[in-house]
PDB file of C-alpha atoms in Angstrom:
ATOM      1  CA  MET A  69      -5.306 -33.416  56.402  1.00  0.00           C
ATOM      2  CA  SER A  70      -4.094 -36.639  54.685  1.00  0.00           C
ATOM      3  CA  THR A  71      -1.609 -36.411  51.849  1.00  0.00           C
ATOM      4  CA  THR A  72      -0.747 -38.477  48.765  1.00  0.00           C
ATOM      5  CA  THR A  73       2.787 -38.777  47.399  1.00  0.00           C
ATOM      6  CA  ARG A  74       3.426 -39.294  43.683  1.00  0.00           C
ATOM      7  CA  GLY A  75       7.115 -39.360  42.885  1.00  0.00           C
ATOM      8  CA  ASP A  76       8.609 -36.247  44.472  1.00  0.00           C
ATOM      9  CA  ILE A  77       5.294 -34.420  44.755  1.00  0.00           C
ATOM     10  CA  THR A  78       3.187 -34.524  47.897  1.00  0.00           C
ATOM     11  CA  MET A  79      -0.341 -33.249  47.639  1.00  0.00           C
ATOM     12  CA  PRO A  80      -3.426 -33.280  49.802  1.00  0.00           C
ATOM     13  CA  THR A  81      -5.789 -36.197  49.189  1.00  0.00           C
ATOM     14  CA  PRO A  82      -9.035 -34.858  47.778  1.00  0.00           C
ATOM     15  CA  THR A  83     -11.965 -35.433  50.071  1.00  0.00           C
ATOM     16  CA  PRO A  84     -15.237 -36.539  48.480  1.00  0.00           C
ATOM     17  CA  ALA A  85     -17.740 -33.717  48.114  1.00  0.00           C
ATOM     18  CA  PRO A  86     -20.812 -33.949  50.317  1.00  0.00           C
ATOM     19  CA  SER A  87     -23.792 -35.417  48.498  1.00  0.00           C
ATOM     20  CA  SER A  88     -25.655 -32.112  48.842  1.00  0.00           C
ATOM     21  CA  LEU A  89     -23.055 -30.475  46.578  1.00  0.00           C
ATOM     22  CA  MET A  90     -23.171 -33.200  43.899  1.00  0.00           C
ATOM     23  CA  GLU A  91     -25.107 -32.425  40.758  1.00  0.00           C
ATOM     24  CA  LYS A  92     -28.307 -34.444  40.523  1.00  0.00           C
ATOM     25  CA  PRO A  93     -28.447 -36.933  37.610  1.00  0.00           C
ATOM     26  CA  ALA A  94     -30.560 -35.935  34.618  1.00  0.00           C
ATOM     27  CA  PHE A  95     -34.229 -36.924  35.045  1.00  0.00           C
ATOM     28  CA  SER A  96     -33.237 -38.580  38.369  1.00  0.00           C
ATOM     29  CA  VAL A  97     -31.984 -41.509  36.301  1.00  0.00           C
ATOM     30  CA  PRO A  98     -28.683 -43.236  37.163  1.00  0.00           C
ATOM     31  CA  ALA A  99     -25.871 -42.603  34.666  1.00  0.00           C
ATOM     32  CA  LYS A 100     -25.793 -46.156  33.250  1.00  0.00           C
ATOM     33  CA  LYS A 101     -29.527 -46.133  32.668  1.00  0.00           C
ATOM     34  CA  MET A 102     -29.353 -42.700  31.035  1.00  0.00           C
ATOM     35  CA  ALA A 103     -26.564 -43.924  28.760  1.00  0.00           C
ATOM     36  CA  MET A 104     -28.748 -46.842  27.687  1.00  0.00           C
ATOM     37  CA  TRP A 105     -31.661 -44.494  27.001  1.00  0.00           C
ATOM     38  CA  LEU A 106     -29.416 -42.321  24.825  1.00  0.00           C
ATOM     39  CA  PHE A 107     -28.263 -45.427  22.962  1.00  0.00           C
ATOM     40  CA  ILE A 108     -31.893 -46.483  22.484  1.00  0.00           C
ATOM     41  CA  ILE A 109     -32.794 -43.044  21.103  1.00  0.00           C
ATOM     42  CA  ALA A 110     -29.856 -43.218  18.673  1.00  0.00           C
ATOM     43  CA  ASP A 111     -30.727 -46.783  17.687  1.00  0.00           C
ATOM     44  CA  THR A 112     -34.341 -45.766  17.123  1.00  0.00           C
ATOM     45  CA  ALA A 113     -33.070 -43.272  14.550  1.00  0.00           C
ATOM     46  CA  THR A 114     -31.029 -46.054  12.898  1.00  0.00           C
ATOM     47  CA  PHE A 115     -33.989 -48.414  12.582  1.00  0.00           C
ATOM     48  CA  ALA A 116     -36.359 -45.603  11.623  1.00  0.00           C
ATOM     49  CA  GLY A 117     -33.930 -44.558   8.890  1.00  0.00           C
ATOM     50  CA  CYS A 118     -33.857 -48.128   7.560  1.00  0.00           C
ATOM     51  CA  LEU A 119     -37.656 -48.471   7.663  1.00  0.00           C
ATOM     52  CA  VAL A 120     -38.230 -45.084   6.012  1.00  0.00           C
ATOM     53  CA  ALA A 121     -35.718 -45.975   3.277  1.00  0.00           C
ATOM     54  CA  TYR A 122     -37.508 -49.308   2.859  1.00  0.00           C
ATOM     55  CA  GLY A 123     -40.869 -47.511   2.628  1.00  0.00           C
ATOM     56  CA  PHE A 124     -39.427 -45.133   0.041  1.00  0.00           C
ATOM     57  CA  LEU A 125     -38.209 -48.025  -2.116  1.00  0.00           C
ATOM     58  CA  ARG A 126     -41.449 -49.967  -1.731  1.00  0.00           C
ATOM     59  CA  ASN A 127     -43.567 -46.957  -2.611  1.00  0.00           C
ATOM     60  CA  ALA A 128     -41.473 -45.982  -5.614  1.00  0.00           C
ATOM     61  CA  THR A 129     -41.041 -49.482  -7.094  1.00  0.00           C
ATOM     62  CA  PRO A 130     -43.946 -50.810  -9.203  1.00  0.00           C
ATOM     63  CA  ASN A 131     -43.039 -54.526  -9.208  1.00  0.00           C
ATOM     64  CA  TRP A 132     -42.436 -54.913  -5.481  1.00  0.00           C
ATOM     65  CA  PRO A 133     -42.562 -58.639  -4.606  1.00  0.00           C
ATOM     66  CA  ARG A 134     -45.048 -60.163  -2.143  1.00  0.00           C
ATOM     67  CA  PRO A 135     -43.288 -63.452  -1.451  1.00  0.00           C
ATOM     68  CA  PHE A 136     -44.651 -64.464   1.967  1.00  0.00           C
ATOM     69  CA  HIS A 137     -47.338 -67.151   1.922  1.00  0.00           C
ATOM     70  CA  SER A 138     -47.463 -68.326   5.522  1.00  0.00           C
ATOM     71  CA  ILE A 139     -47.416 -66.346   8.758  1.00  0.00           C
ATOM     72  CA  THR A 140     -46.906 -69.345  11.028  1.00  0.00           C
ATOM     73  CA  ASN A 141     -43.152 -68.923  11.433  1.00  0.00           C
ATOM     74  CA  LEU A 142     -43.554 -65.163  11.875  1.00  0.00           C
ATOM     75  CA  ALA A 143     -46.301 -65.606  14.491  1.00  0.00           C
ATOM     76  CA  VAL A 144     -44.155 -68.042  16.480  1.00  0.00           C
ATOM     77  CA  MET A 145     -41.156 -65.663  16.289  1.00  0.00           C
ATOM     78  CA  THR A 146     -43.310 -62.747  17.483  1.00  0.00           C
ATOM     79  CA  PHE A 147     -44.743 -64.813  20.341  1.00  0.00           C
ATOM     80  CA  ILE A 148     -41.248 -65.883  21.420  1.00  0.00           C
ATOM     81  CA  LEU A 149     -39.895 -62.325  21.417  1.00  0.00           C
ATOM     82  CA  LEU A 150     -42.873 -60.897  23.325  1.00  0.00           C
ATOM     83  CA  THR A 151     -42.615 -63.707  25.873  1.00  0.00           C
ATOM     84  CA  SER A 152     -38.891 -63.021  26.278  1.00  0.00           C
ATOM     85  CA  SER A 153     -39.756 -59.461  27.349  1.00  0.00           C
ATOM     86  CA  LEU A 154     -41.954 -60.867  30.109  1.00  0.00           C
ATOM     87  CA  THR A 155     -39.245 -63.268  31.287  1.00  0.00           C
ATOM     88  CA  MET A 156     -36.757 -60.371  31.277  1.00  0.00           C
ATOM     89  CA  LEU A 157     -39.096 -58.389  33.535  1.00  0.00           C
ATOM     90  CA  ASN A 158     -39.278 -61.393  35.865  1.00  0.00           C
ATOM     91  CA  GLY A 159     -35.490 -61.550  35.949  1.00  0.00           C
ATOM     92  CA  VAL A 160     -35.164 -57.876  36.887  1.00  0.00           C
ATOM     93  CA  LYS A 161     -37.854 -58.265  39.568  1.00  0.00           C
ATOM     94  CA  ALA A 162     -36.073 -61.277  41.037  1.00  0.00           C
ATOM     95  CA  ALA A 163     -32.819 -59.290  41.068  1.00  0.00           C
ATOM     96  CA  ARG A 164     -34.536 -56.361  42.816  1.00  0.00           C
ATOM     97  CA  ALA A 165     -35.820 -58.795  45.435  1.00  0.00           C
ATOM     98  CA  GLY A 166     -32.264 -60.071  45.951  1.00  0.00           C
ATOM     99  CA  ASN A 167     -33.098 -63.503  44.501  1.00  0.00           C
ATOM    100  CA  LYS A 168     -29.856 -64.136  42.607  1.00  0.00           C
ATOM    101  CA  ALA A 169     -30.677 -67.686  41.530  1.00  0.00           C
ATOM    102  CA  GLY A 170     -34.112 -66.622  40.279  1.00  0.00           C
ATOM    103  CA  ALA A 171     -32.681 -63.637  38.423  1.00  0.00           C
ATOM    104  CA  LEU A 172     -30.084 -65.805  36.687  1.00  0.00           C
ATOM    105  CA  ARG A 173     -32.703 -68.427  35.828  1.00  0.00           C
ATOM    106  CA  TRP A 174     -35.081 -65.871  34.228  1.00  0.00           C
ATOM    107  CA  THR A 175     -32.202 -64.154  32.433  1.00  0.00           C
ATOM    108  CA  LEU A 176     -31.026 -67.451  30.948  1.00  0.00           C
ATOM    109  CA  ILE A 177     -34.623 -68.313  29.948  1.00  0.00           C
ATOM    110  CA  THR A 178     -34.743 -64.934  28.168  1.00  0.00           C
ATOM    111  CA  ALA A 179     -31.450 -65.750  26.435  1.00  0.00           C
ATOM    112  CA  ALA A 180     -32.800 -69.165  25.414  1.00  0.00           C
ATOM    113  CA  LEU A 181     -35.886 -67.521  23.904  1.00  0.00           C
ATOM    114  CA  GLY A 182     -33.587 -65.106  22.065  1.00  0.00           C
ATOM    115  CA  ILE A 183     -31.618 -68.052  20.672  1.00  0.00           C
ATOM    116  CA  ALA A 184     -34.858 -69.737  19.581  1.00  0.00           C
ATOM    117  CA  PHE A 185     -35.902 -66.523  17.822  1.00  0.00           C
ATOM    118  CA  ALA A 186     -32.535 -66.252  16.076  1.00  0.00           C
ATOM    119  CA  LEU A 187     -32.645 -69.893  14.931  1.00  0.00           C
ATOM    120  CA  LEU A 188     -36.147 -69.471  13.507  1.00  0.00           C
ATOM    121  CA  HIS A 189     -34.993 -66.302  11.774  1.00  0.00           C
ATOM    122  CA  ILE A 190     -31.997 -68.062  10.209  1.00  0.00           C
ATOM    123  CA  ARG A 191     -34.247 -70.959   9.150  1.00  0.00           C
ATOM    124  CA  GLU A 192     -36.531 -68.465   7.420  1.00  0.00           C
ATOM    125  CA  TRP A 193     -33.564 -66.830   5.683  1.00  0.00           C
ATOM    126  CA  MET A 194     -32.348 -70.238   4.480  1.00  0.00           C
ATOM    127  CA  ALA A 195     -35.777 -71.003   3.012  1.00  0.00           C
ATOM    128  CA  LEU A 196     -35.787 -67.661   1.157  1.00  0.00           C
ATOM    129  CA  ILE A 197     -32.238 -68.211  -0.106  1.00  0.00           C
ATOM    130  CA  ASP A 198     -33.302 -71.683  -1.346  1.00  0.00           C
ATOM    131  CA  GLU A 199     -36.119 -69.999  -3.281  1.00  0.00           C
ATOM    132  CA  GLY A 200     -33.524 -67.842  -5.022  1.00  0.00           C
ATOM    133  CA  MET A 201     -33.779 -64.632  -3.010  1.00  0.00           C
ATOM    134  CA  THR A 202     -30.391 -63.003  -2.532  1.00  0.00           C
ATOM    135  CA  LEU A 203     -29.228 -59.477  -1.755  1.00  0.00           C
ATOM    136  CA  LEU A 204     -29.309 -58.513  -5.438  1.00  0.00           C
ATOM    137  CA  LYS A 205     -32.016 -60.615  -7.097  1.00  0.00           C
ATOM    138  CA  ASN A 206     -35.108 -62.692  -6.536  1.00  0.00           C
ATOM    139  CA  PRO A 207     -37.517 -64.571  -8.799  1.00  0.00           C
ATOM    140  CA  TRP A 208     -40.551 -62.375  -7.994  1.00  0.00           C
ATOM    141  CA  GLY A 209     -39.652 -58.776  -8.875  1.00  0.00           C
ATOM    142  CA  THR A 210     -37.225 -56.015  -8.108  1.00  0.00           C
ATOM    143  CA  GLY A 211     -33.878 -57.027  -6.655  1.00  0.00           C
ATOM    144  CA  LEU A 212     -34.151 -54.182  -4.156  1.00  0.00           C
ATOM    145  CA  PHE A 213     -36.509 -56.311  -2.096  1.00  0.00           C
ATOM    146  CA  GLY A 214     -33.797 -58.770  -1.034  1.00  0.00           C
ATOM    147  CA  ALA A 215     -31.354 -55.988  -0.177  1.00  0.00           C
ATOM    148  CA  SER A 216     -33.838 -54.109   1.995  1.00  0.00           C
ATOM    149  CA  PHE A 217     -35.303 -57.260   3.575  1.00  0.00           C
ATOM    150  CA  TYR A 218     -31.956 -58.764   4.562  1.00  0.00           C
ATOM    151  CA  SER A 219     -30.623 -55.371   5.724  1.00  0.00           C
ATOM    152  CA  ILE A 220     -33.497 -54.629   8.093  1.00  0.00           C
ATOM    153  CA  THR A 221     -34.033 -58.148   9.434  1.00  0.00           C
ATOM    154  CA  GLY A 222     -30.246 -58.648   9.573  1.00  0.00           C
ATOM    155  CA  LEU A 223     -29.808 -55.486  11.634  1.00  0.00           C
ATOM    156  CA  HIS A 224     -32.506 -56.684  14.005  1.00  0.00           C
ATOM    157  CA  LEU A 225     -31.014 -60.177  14.179  1.00  0.00           C
ATOM    158  CA  THR A 226     -27.632 -58.626  15.010  1.00  0.00           C
ATOM    159  CA  HIS A 227     -29.265 -56.793  17.905  1.00  0.00           C
ATOM    160  CA  VAL A 228     -30.888 -60.014  19.128  1.00  0.00           C
ATOM    161  CA  THR A 229     -27.563 -61.895  18.897  1.00  0.00           C
ATOM    162  CA  GLY A 230     -25.735 -59.145  20.787  1.00  0.00           C
ATOM    163  CA  GLY A 231     -28.515 -59.101  23.359  1.00  0.00           C
ATOM    164  CA  VAL A 232     -28.305 -62.870  23.913  1.00  0.00           C
ATOM    165  CA  ILE A 233     -24.542 -62.654  24.506  1.00  0.00           C
ATOM    166  CA  ALA A 234     -25.041 -59.724  26.883  1.00  0.00           C
ATOM    167  CA  LEU A 235     -27.814 -61.562  28.742  1.00  0.00           C
ATOM    168  CA  ILE A 236     -25.591 -64.566  29.375  1.00  0.00           C
ATOM    169  CA  VAL A 237     -22.557 -62.473  30.391  1.00  0.00           C
ATOM    170  CA  VAL A 238     -24.442 -60.023  32.622  1.00  0.00           C
ATOM    171  CA  GLY A 239     -26.595 -62.785  34.136  1.00  0.00           C
ATOM    172  CA  LEU A 240     -23.564 -64.848  35.111  1.00  0.00           C
ATOM    173  CA  ARG A 241     -21.652 -61.827  36.412  1.00  0.00           C
ATOM    174  CA  TYR A 242     -24.691 -60.724  38.415  1.00  0.00           C
ATOM    175  CA  LYS A 243     -24.793 -64.183  39.996  1.00  0.00           C
ATOM    176  CA  GLY A 244     -21.067 -63.920  40.685  1.00  0.00           C
ATOM    177  CA  GLY A 245     -21.535 -60.566  42.444  1.00  0.00           C
ATOM    178  CA  ARG A 246     -19.709 -58.411  39.891  1.00  0.00           C
ATOM    179  CA  TYR A 247     -22.883 -56.734  38.595  1.00  0.00           C
ATOM    180  CA  ASN A 248     -25.963 -55.643  40.492  1.00  0.00           C
ATOM    181  CA  ALA A 249     -29.713 -55.462  39.871  1.00  0.00           C
ATOM    182  CA  ASP A 250     -29.382 -52.063  38.173  1.00  0.00           C
ATOM    183  CA  ASP A 251     -27.054 -53.535  35.541  1.00  0.00           C
ATOM    184  CA  LEU A 252     -29.621 -56.226  34.815  1.00  0.00           C
ATOM    185  CA  GLU A 253     -32.338 -53.553  34.544  1.00  0.00           C
ATOM    186  CA  VAL A 254     -30.242 -51.546  32.068  1.00  0.00           C
ATOM    187  CA  LEU A 255     -29.810 -54.685  29.950  1.00  0.00           C
ATOM    188  CA  GLY A 256     -33.556 -55.267  30.267  1.00  0.00           C
ATOM    189  CA  LEU A 257     -34.172 -51.856  28.663  1.00  0.00           C
ATOM    190  CA  TYR A 258     -32.093 -52.930  25.670  1.00  0.00           C
ATOM    191  CA  TRP A 259     -33.963 -56.224  25.356  1.00  0.00           C
ATOM    192  CA  HIS A 260     -37.379 -54.518  25.484  1.00  0.00           C
ATOM    193  CA  PHE A 261     -36.164 -52.121  22.781  1.00  0.00           C
ATOM    194  CA  VAL A 262     -35.249 -55.070  20.521  1.00  0.00           C
ATOM    195  CA  ASP A 263     -38.784 -56.359  21.104  1.00  0.00           C
ATOM    196  CA  LEU A 264     -40.240 -52.920  20.355  1.00  0.00           C
ATOM    197  CA  VAL A 265     -38.420 -52.651  17.025  1.00  0.00           C
ATOM    198  CA  TRP A 266     -39.830 -56.032  15.980  1.00  0.00           C
ATOM    199  CA  MET A 267     -43.352 -54.605  16.440  1.00  0.00           C
ATOM    200  CA  PHE A 268     -42.622 -52.290  13.485  1.00  0.00           C
ATOM    201  CA  VAL A 269     -40.563 -54.726  11.393  1.00  0.00           C
ATOM    202  CA  VAL A 270     -43.353 -57.350  11.378  1.00  0.00           C
ATOM    203  CA  PRO A 271     -46.084 -55.239   9.749  1.00  0.00           C
ATOM    204  CA  PHE A 272     -43.925 -53.261   7.337  1.00  0.00           C
ATOM    205  CA  VAL A 273     -41.462 -55.866   6.137  1.00  0.00           C
ATOM    206  CA  TYR A 274     -43.590 -59.031   6.410  1.00  0.00           C
ATOM    207  CA  LEU A 275     -47.339 -58.443   6.661  1.00  0.00           C
ATOM    208  CA  LEU A 276     -47.544 -55.774   3.962  1.00  0.00           C
ATOM    209  CA  ASN A 277     -45.777 -58.234   1.659  1.00  0.00           C
ATOM    210  CA  LEU A 278     -48.096 -61.207   2.174  1.00  0.00           C
ATOM    211  CA  ALA A 279     -49.130 -62.955  -1.015  1.00  0.00           C
ATOM    212  CA  HIS A 280     -52.930 -62.869  -1.199  1.00  0.00           C
TER     213      HIS A 280
ATOM    214  CA  MET B 205     -27.246 -46.884  42.435  1.00  0.00           C
ATOM    215  CA  ALA B 206     -29.938 -47.653  44.917  1.00  0.00           C
ATOM    216  CA  THR B 207     -32.135 -50.688  44.332  1.00  0.00           C
ATOM    217  CA  GLU B 208     -35.869 -50.531  44.806  1.00  0.00           C
ATOM    218  CA  ALA B 209     -38.062 -53.231  46.288  1.00  0.00           C
ATOM    219  CA  PRO B 210     -40.481 -54.761  43.790  1.00  0.00           C
ATOM    220  CA  LYS B 211     -43.947 -53.215  43.935  1.00  0.00           C
ATOM    221  CA  SER B 212     -46.863 -55.461  44.844  1.00  0.00           C
ATOM    222  CA  GLY B 213     -49.200 -56.154  41.962  1.00  0.00           C
ATOM    223  CA  ALA B 214     -46.509 -55.256  39.436  1.00  0.00           C
ATOM    224  CA  MET B 215     -46.411 -58.835  38.168  1.00  0.00           C
ATOM    225  CA  SER B 216     -50.117 -58.874  37.372  1.00  0.00           C
ATOM    226  CA  LYS B 217     -49.779 -55.503  35.603  1.00  0.00           C
ATOM    227  CA  ASP B 218     -46.914 -56.895  33.508  1.00  0.00           C
ATOM    228  CA  LEU B 219     -49.019 -59.938  32.621  1.00  0.00           C
ATOM    229  CA  ILE B 220     -51.917 -57.715  31.543  1.00  0.00           C
ATOM    230  CA  VAL B 221     -49.596 -55.628  29.343  1.00  0.00           C
ATOM    231  CA  TYR B 222     -48.081 -58.830  27.909  1.00  0.00           C
ATOM    232  CA  VAL B 223     -51.537 -60.202  27.017  1.00  0.00           C
ATOM    233  CA  CYS B 224     -52.486 -56.824  25.477  1.00  0.00           C
ATOM    234  CA  LEU B 225     -49.330 -56.933  23.339  1.00  0.00           C
ATOM    235  CA  LEU B 226     -50.152 -60.473  22.178  1.00  0.00           C
ATOM    236  CA  VAL B 227     -53.702 -59.408  21.289  1.00  0.00           C
ATOM    237  CA  LEU B 228     -52.435 -56.339  19.400  1.00  0.00           C
ATOM    238  CA  ALA B 229     -49.904 -58.499  17.520  1.00  0.00           C
ATOM    239  CA  ALA B 230     -52.750 -60.860  16.598  1.00  0.00           C
ATOM    240  CA  ILE B 231     -54.797 -57.865  15.365  1.00  0.00           C
ATOM    241  CA  GLN B 232     -51.888 -56.906  13.082  1.00  0.00           C
ATOM    242  CA  PHE B 233     -51.931 -60.396  11.601  1.00  0.00           C
ATOM    243  CA  LEU B 234     -55.706 -60.169  11.086  1.00  0.00           C
ATOM    244  CA  ILE B 235     -55.376 -56.785   9.357  1.00  0.00           C
ATOM    245  CA  ALA B 236     -52.929 -58.380   6.915  1.00  0.00           C
ATOM    246  CA  TYR B 237     -55.718 -60.674   5.658  1.00  0.00           C
ATOM    247  CA  GLN B 238     -58.351 -57.951   5.253  1.00  0.00           C
ATOM    248  CA  SER B 239     -59.459 -57.000   1.742  1.00  0.00           C
ATOM    249  CA  ILE B 240     -58.479 -53.325   1.938  1.00  0.00           C
ATOM    250  CA  THR B 241     -56.189 -51.013  -0.005  1.00  0.00           C
ATOM    251  CA  PRO B 242     -52.460 -51.025   0.860  1.00  0.00           C
ATOM    252  CA  THR B 243     -52.787 -47.465   2.193  1.00  0.00           C
ATOM    253  CA  GLN B 244     -55.590 -48.458   4.568  1.00  0.00           C
ATOM    254  CA  MET B 245     -53.643 -51.540   5.619  1.00  0.00           C
ATOM    255  CA  PHE B 246     -50.508 -49.487   6.259  1.00  0.00           C
ATOM    256  CA  THR B 247     -52.466 -46.914   8.297  1.00  0.00           C
ATOM    257  CA  ARG B 248     -54.164 -49.539  10.460  1.00  0.00           C
ATOM    258  CA  MET B 249     -50.936 -51.429  11.032  1.00  0.00           C
ATOM    259  CA  ILE B 250     -48.969 -48.353  12.016  1.00  0.00           C
ATOM    260  CA  VAL B 251     -51.678 -47.339  14.500  1.00  0.00           C
ATOM    261  CA  VAL B 252     -51.570 -50.786  16.130  1.00  0.00           C
ATOM    262  CA  ALA B 253     -47.736 -50.778  16.111  1.00  0.00           C
ATOM    263  CA  VAL B 254     -47.623 -47.355  17.796  1.00  0.00           C
ATOM    264  CA  ILE B 255     -50.055 -48.548  20.503  1.00  0.00           C
ATOM    265  CA  GLU B 256     -47.906 -51.655  21.034  1.00  0.00           C
ATOM    266  CA  ALA B 257     -44.732 -49.583  21.249  1.00  0.00           C
ATOM    267  CA  SER B 258     -46.354 -47.141  23.673  1.00  0.00           C
ATOM    268  CA  LEU B 259     -47.416 -49.980  25.987  1.00  0.00           C
ATOM    269  CA  ALA B 260     -43.910 -51.468  25.914  1.00  0.00           C
ATOM    270  CA  LEU B 261     -42.294 -48.070  26.546  1.00  0.00           C
ATOM    271  CA  LEU B 262     -44.626 -47.076  29.360  1.00  0.00           C
ATOM    272  CA  PHE B 263     -44.858 -50.326  31.290  1.00  0.00           C
ATOM    273  CA  PHE B 264     -42.030 -52.685  30.261  1.00  0.00           C
ATOM    274  CA  MET B 265     -39.450 -49.907  30.060  1.00  0.00           C
ATOM    275  CA  HIS B 266     -41.061 -48.025  32.979  1.00  0.00           C
ATOM    276  CA  LEU B 267     -41.293 -44.638  31.281  1.00  0.00           C
ATOM    277  CA  ALA B 268     -44.690 -44.187  32.942  1.00  0.00           C
ATOM    278  CA  ASP B 269     -42.840 -43.790  36.262  1.00  0.00           C
ATOM    279  CA  ASN B 270     -40.625 -40.932  35.030  1.00  0.00           C
ATOM    280  CA  ARG B 271     -42.484 -38.088  33.330  1.00  0.00           C
ATOM    281  CA  GLY B 272     -39.339 -36.047  32.624  1.00  0.00           C
ATOM    282  CA  LEU B 273     -37.597 -38.903  30.835  1.00  0.00           C
ATOM    283  CA  LEU B 274     -40.829 -39.783  29.023  1.00  0.00           C
ATOM    284  CA  TRP B 275     -41.072 -36.276  27.513  1.00  0.00           C
ATOM    285  CA  PHE B 276     -37.357 -36.297  26.688  1.00  0.00           C
ATOM    286  CA  VAL B 277     -37.671 -39.580  24.779  1.00  0.00           C
ATOM    287  CA  VAL B 278     -40.947 -38.635  23.060  1.00  0.00           C
ATOM    288  CA  ILE B 279     -39.827 -35.154  21.944  1.00  0.00           C
ATOM    289  CA  PHE B 280     -36.357 -36.298  20.873  1.00  0.00           C
ATOM    290  CA  ASN B 281     -37.614 -39.322  18.930  1.00  0.00           C
ATOM    291  CA  GLY B 282     -40.653 -37.455  17.633  1.00  0.00           C
ATOM    292  CA  PHE B 283     -38.466 -34.770  16.120  1.00  0.00           C
ATOM    293  CA  VAL B 284     -36.102 -37.293  14.508  1.00  0.00           C
ATOM    294  CA  LEU B 285     -38.957 -39.406  13.119  1.00  0.00           C
ATOM    295  CA  PHE B 286     -40.792 -36.316  11.859  1.00  0.00           C
ATOM    296  CA  ALA B 287     -37.643 -35.038  10.143  1.00  0.00           C
ATOM    297  CA  MET B 288     -37.312 -38.336   8.269  1.00  0.00           C
ATOM    298  CA  GLN B 289     -40.661 -37.935   6.514  1.00  0.00           C
ATOM    299  CA  TYR B 290     -39.404 -35.446   3.938  1.00  0.00           C
ATOM    300  CA  SER B 291     -38.667 -38.175   1.380  1.00  0.00           C
ATOM    301  CA  TRP B 292     -42.219 -39.441   0.842  1.00  0.00           C
ATOM    302  CA  THR B 293     -43.189 -36.852  -1.708  1.00  0.00           C
ATOM    303  CA  ASP B 294     -40.183 -37.835  -3.774  1.00  0.00           C
ATOM    304  CA  SER B 295     -41.098 -41.524  -3.635  1.00  0.00           C
ATOM    305  CA  PHE B 296     -44.577 -40.674  -4.990  1.00  0.00           C
ATOM    306  CA  ARG B 297     -42.957 -38.535  -7.678  1.00  0.00           C
ATOM    307  CA  ILE B 298     -40.865 -41.519  -8.786  1.00  0.00           C
ATOM    308  CA  SER B 299     -43.854 -43.864  -8.924  1.00  0.00           C
ATOM    309  CA  ASN B 300     -46.335 -41.432 -10.510  1.00  0.00           C
ATOM    310  CA  GLY B 301     -44.032 -39.241 -12.572  1.00  0.00           C
ATOM    311  CA  VAL B 302     -43.661 -35.489 -12.198  1.00  0.00           C
ATOM    312  CA  PRO B 303     -46.936 -33.673 -12.903  1.00  0.00           C
ATOM    313  CA  TRP B 304     -45.383 -31.380 -15.551  1.00  0.00           C
ATOM    314  CA  ALA B 305     -44.045 -34.389 -17.508  1.00  0.00           C
ATOM    315  CA  LYS B 306     -47.580 -35.550 -18.345  1.00  0.00           C
TER     316      LYS B 306
END
């Protein structure tokens, strides 16, 4: 039996338990992936809470503004985000196939699409701010609209920004050999979730507030 | 963690799901221009959004491959989302006034 000495104490080195004795991971999902799923479930509650609160305010406020005239910018943003999910899938597939260069390329394309989305989002915010819409007031109706709009879209934009940073970091570290394909897949789950949330933000926050 | 080899035909399936998501997103935009009541518009949009989210969950996030995890996510989220619906009656009360005040 091998021993380990720490200071004056000598103790037997623990031997790894045979795999048959190890507890199986929950739902046969690796720990990192399970952690991401738990985060996604918690984050779903966060976004759902925001959207329900928004719905409450919209329903209970008579002079709710309908300030959006064009859907062009929104359509382009939606197209970019949906496409970024596809490129993320390609990146994970390339990583699974052991194609490191391909995985990095697709991951960086996904990050670039995320940056494009964020820039369009900021451009839209700037246009609304120029029209006089702030957190507390706007020229069209209740001031609650600006607070709820910027809170929900800002929370989503924060997720996109964090995702872009993570994509670049994980992509580069995967290429460098520090991370593996599973790490890229876990990040992919997060990115698809950001896309999924947008599918609910678009109709409730934008399309239901189109000026007809 | 063990890595899996990519399945053949998976790319075409992803493309099909991607096109379906684009079409559903376009349907949402079309609904926004229909001459219907806000309640009807909200109902139609939420149905389309739930279909979109289901497609993304099942095929992009691969929940279709893991039934146990699928039920875990659906039941957990379903309960949380259901529990959040308690406030609607109050929002109608604010907009319409309490019945006994009329």
